[in-house]
XYZ file of C-alpha atoms in Angstrom:
295
model
C 0.028 -0.079 0.063
C 1.235 3.488 -0.846
C 0.811 6.434 1.662
C 1.325 10.102 1.008
C 1.724 13.004 3.405
C 1.592 16.658 2.289
C 1.618 19.905 4.159
C -0.339 21.878 1.563
C 0.085 25.378 3.175
C -3.508 26.191 2.500
C -3.015 25.519 -1.255
C -0.358 28.289 -1.623
C 2.475 27.162 -3.702
C 6.109 28.260 -4.158
C 4.844 30.838 -6.662
C 2.408 32.180 -3.983
C -0.546 31.087 -6.090
C -3.308 28.919 -4.778
C -3.830 25.837 -7.148
C -5.433 22.737 -5.690
C -5.374 21.003 -9.088
C -1.524 21.263 -8.930
C -1.520 19.696 -5.439
C -3.857 16.867 -6.517
C -1.554 16.093 -9.529
C 1.535 16.017 -7.253
C -0.265 13.669 -4.796
C -1.261 11.184 -7.511
C -3.407 8.160 -6.528
C -1.815 6.641 -3.391
C -4.078 4.311 -1.150
C -3.910 6.786 1.776
C -3.388 10.512 1.907
C -2.527 12.632 5.042
C -2.837 16.323 4.616
C -1.927 19.184 6.916
C -2.725 22.887 6.976
C -6.246 22.495 5.395
C -8.428 25.523 6.150
C -12.010 26.515 6.173
C -13.470 29.957 5.931
C -10.346 32.042 6.453
C -10.376 35.649 4.966
C -6.711 35.266 3.945
C -7.421 32.406 1.642
C -10.724 33.617 0.212
C -13.241 32.270 2.725
C -13.344 29.013 0.794
C -14.046 25.535 2.236
C -10.810 23.777 1.352
C -12.182 20.487 2.777
C -14.878 20.509 0.181
C -12.472 21.622 -2.558
C -10.057 18.730 -1.875
C -12.682 15.987 -1.324
C -14.371 16.953 -4.636
C -11.128 16.310 -6.439
C -10.830 12.835 -4.813
C -14.282 11.421 -5.575
C -13.117 7.771 -5.130
C -11.800 8.362 -1.610
C -13.310 8.268 1.806
C -12.278 11.134 4.045
C -12.416 12.731 7.478
C -11.203 16.131 8.710
C -9.944 17.180 12.173
C -9.347 20.854 13.067
C -7.066 22.060 15.762
C -8.289 25.642 15.450
C -12.129 25.892 15.506
C -13.467 29.356 15.965
C -16.580 31.292 14.948
C -17.115 32.507 11.410
C -20.843 32.745 11.382
C -22.635 35.481 9.366
C -25.958 37.119 10.329
C -28.007 37.519 7.285
C -30.424 40.434 6.740
C -33.337 38.296 7.705
C -31.640 37.532 11.009
C -30.815 33.928 10.120
C -27.379 32.527 10.958
C -25.178 31.278 8.079
C -23.299 28.749 10.040
C -19.588 28.557 9.367
C -16.539 27.615 11.398
C -13.050 29.110 10.777
C -10.870 26.037 11.030
C -7.343 24.910 10.543
C -6.331 21.310 10.775
C -5.501 17.858 9.175
C -7.264 15.705 6.706
C -7.242 12.000 6.004
C -8.360 10.382 2.719
C -8.420 6.660 1.924
C -9.449 4.315 -0.801
C -10.682 1.878 1.899
C -13.406 2.964 4.158
C -12.413 4.863 7.341
C -14.027 2.579 9.825
C -13.634 5.076 12.754
C -12.093 8.332 13.455
C -10.962 10.500 16.436
C -9.523 13.919 16.507
C -7.009 14.453 19.310
C -6.120 17.955 20.543
C -2.431 18.160 21.247
C -0.840 20.068 24.200
C -0.470 23.767 23.576
C 1.663 26.269 25.353
C 0.433 29.944 25.826
C 3.368 31.813 24.421
C 3.536 35.576 24.976
C 5.512 36.743 22.018
C 5.581 34.015 19.411
C 2.496 33.159 17.360
C 1.131 29.755 18.675
C -1.580 27.718 17.070
C -3.724 24.870 18.601
C -2.497 21.732 16.967
C -4.250 18.320 16.583
C -3.740 14.671 15.634
C -6.258 13.143 13.355
C -6.710 9.324 13.659
C -8.511 7.011 11.273
C -8.783 3.149 11.297
C -8.797 1.495 7.882
C -8.700 -2.138 6.698
C -5.707 -3.459 4.897
C -5.011 -6.865 3.438
C -3.016 -7.539 6.656
C -5.745 -6.413 8.961
C -6.943 -3.062 10.473
C -4.428 -0.205 10.695
C -4.480 3.188 12.474
C -3.375 6.057 10.332
C -2.606 9.491 11.870
C -2.179 12.824 10.151
C -0.553 15.444 12.427
C 1.069 18.866 12.492
C 3.350 19.767 15.469
C 4.180 23.293 16.806
C 6.396 25.410 14.706
C 7.943 27.666 17.378
C 8.449 25.829 20.648
C 10.758 22.711 21.161
C 9.296 22.047 24.579
C 5.802 22.224 23.148
C 6.771 19.763 20.438
C 8.272 17.513 23.235
C 4.909 17.502 25.047
C 3.136 16.827 21.806
C 5.496 13.940 20.918
C 4.756 12.383 24.459
C 0.945 12.863 23.900
C 1.166 11.060 20.448
C 3.001 8.068 22.034
C 0.490 7.832 24.746
C -2.398 7.871 22.308
C -0.858 5.068 20.320
C 0.017 3.063 23.341
C -3.365 3.330 25.207
C -5.668 3.132 22.179
C -5.993 -0.708 22.062
C -6.883 -0.875 25.911
C -9.458 1.865 25.464
C -11.162 -0.002 22.656
C -12.925 1.231 19.478
C -15.669 3.801 19.194
C -17.753 1.504 21.278
C -16.803 -1.685 23.088
C -18.161 -4.265 25.665
C -20.444 -7.209 25.301
C -23.214 -5.268 27.056
C -23.352 -2.479 24.539
C -26.889 -1.376 23.809
C -28.633 -2.793 20.783
C -28.778 0.764 19.454
C -25.103 0.373 18.698
C -24.709 -3.327 18.026
C -27.383 -3.146 15.429
C -24.778 -1.362 13.361
C -22.469 -4.310 13.397
C -19.399 -5.234 15.402
C -17.389 -2.532 17.340
C -14.845 -0.828 15.075
C -11.367 -2.236 15.924
C -8.586 -0.260 17.633
C -5.373 -2.017 16.582
C -1.955 -1.241 17.908
C -0.177 -1.130 14.517
C -0.052 2.338 13.296
C 1.535 4.727 10.812
C 1.852 8.449 11.732
C 2.582 10.906 9.007
C 2.788 14.689 8.864
C 4.734 17.861 9.488
C 6.536 17.623 12.774
C 8.539 20.879 12.536
C 11.732 19.186 13.784
C 14.855 17.787 12.326
C 16.457 14.374 13.124
C 18.962 16.169 15.380
C 16.252 17.675 17.628
C 15.504 16.261 21.083
C 11.793 15.763 20.322
C 12.856 13.407 17.554
C 14.529 11.202 20.110
C 11.270 11.142 22.182
C 9.528 9.449 19.349
C 12.198 7.034 18.165
C 14.580 6.693 21.067
C 17.987 8.280 21.748
C 21.033 7.701 19.599
C 24.114 6.041 21.067
C 27.496 6.364 19.265
C 28.490 2.792 20.064
C 25.094 1.080 19.804
C 22.890 3.068 17.500
C 19.358 3.884 18.168
C 18.181 2.784 21.668
C 14.496 2.341 20.817
C 12.017 0.740 23.115
C 9.215 -1.478 22.022
C 6.735 1.282 22.560
C 8.741 3.911 20.534
C 8.035 4.551 16.875
C 10.352 3.758 13.932
C 11.344 6.339 11.303
C 10.318 4.741 7.923
C 13.235 6.432 6.242
C 15.757 4.426 8.378
C 14.328 1.079 7.137
C 13.467 2.017 3.570
C 17.141 2.461 2.627
C 15.909 4.391 -0.438
C 17.683 7.695 0.039
C 19.623 10.058 2.107
C 18.804 10.439 5.822
C 18.996 14.204 5.353
C 16.559 14.365 2.340
C 14.860 17.829 2.862
C 11.083 18.118 2.766
C 10.571 21.795 3.157
C 12.079 24.942 1.668
C 11.721 27.617 4.380
C 11.843 31.340 3.482
C 14.277 33.830 5.009
C 13.098 35.200 8.323
C 14.968 37.912 10.215
C 18.589 36.892 10.155
C 17.861 33.324 8.993
C 18.421 32.665 5.376
C 16.527 30.420 3.114
C 17.008 26.795 4.006
C 15.956 23.364 3.146
C 15.293 21.034 5.990
C 13.611 17.772 6.834
C 10.393 18.457 8.738
C 8.021 15.761 7.414
C 8.016 12.184 8.389
C 6.381 8.761 8.295
C 6.742 6.785 11.666
C 5.414 3.362 12.203
C 5.019 1.090 15.159
C 7.874 -1.433 15.343
C 5.862 -4.372 14.006
C 5.423 -2.604 10.728
C 9.175 -1.771 10.269
C 9.889 -5.046 8.288
C 7.098 -4.155 5.943
C 8.635 -0.826 4.843
C 9.434 -1.094 1.173
C 10.355 2.343 -0.026
C 10.197 5.999 0.947
C 10.645 9.103 -1.274
C 10.184 12.886 -1.483
C 8.941 14.633 -4.624
C 11.578 17.447 -4.665
C 10.140 18.931 -7.826
C 6.678 19.561 -6.282
C 5.693 23.226 -6.361
C 2.176 23.258 -4.691
C 3.407 24.245 -1.244
C 6.482 25.321 0.682
C 6.654 21.527 1.767
C 7.124 18.642 -0.536
C 4.958 15.462 -0.467
C 6.474 12.386 1.064
C 5.522 8.801 0.060
C 6.086 5.498 1.749
C 5.190 2.000 0.580
C 4.275 -0.777 3.026
C 3.957 -4.513 2.165
C 0.499 -5.006 3.679
């Protein structure tokens, strides 16, 4: 199965033009798509519903959306009726297979005084694969605070670790017939793939929180409940392959860095076939990443 992750920067490309058709072409037709920075009803991007625009361009896919930011954008019409809209910023998940269940997790946020800070979230969907059910996560970590990212990394690991014990959307043999009439409880498997923009490099401390610390003599000291960086197991390219071209800010020049990742639970590591970055993509300041798993 082929998975794609793409921070689409609200549809704004390297030429500062909004072009969703270009983004769709760069994504192609993978089995699962994880998107970040998908907006709804923001004046800065024309008050459009980007979730509707994207889903319309993938008519053969099931989808869910999970905002981190969710604030009022209602309009009172002349007749006094409310035109209901929510100004939202978050993650999207699209799948050729049905998304059996979904949860949107709000990640820890620090109230920073000077730097601009956004509420971040982690969107989870459970899909069926030929090897059984799989949890897929699309996420976007903080861009400005290493400590905030550290807390978000810990929260992500906790969600993955505790999910199976919590069960699916409903569980228990005594569930009411109102729910069991809809079939068996949706599964909540342990095996998972997490994709998104983590706003960190492999040299940052929060990276080690997710995958375990690096020891010069013994390599990566991962625990069984850590995640595995798919790039390390794919052996299909440079460890330092950049995924984002950041613009100059203040005294910082333009730089290309690796910020986007695919992490998997350890049992999936042997199933990683390849990983790649579309370095020619123009649809965003990030480039889409692709990983193939033998499922």
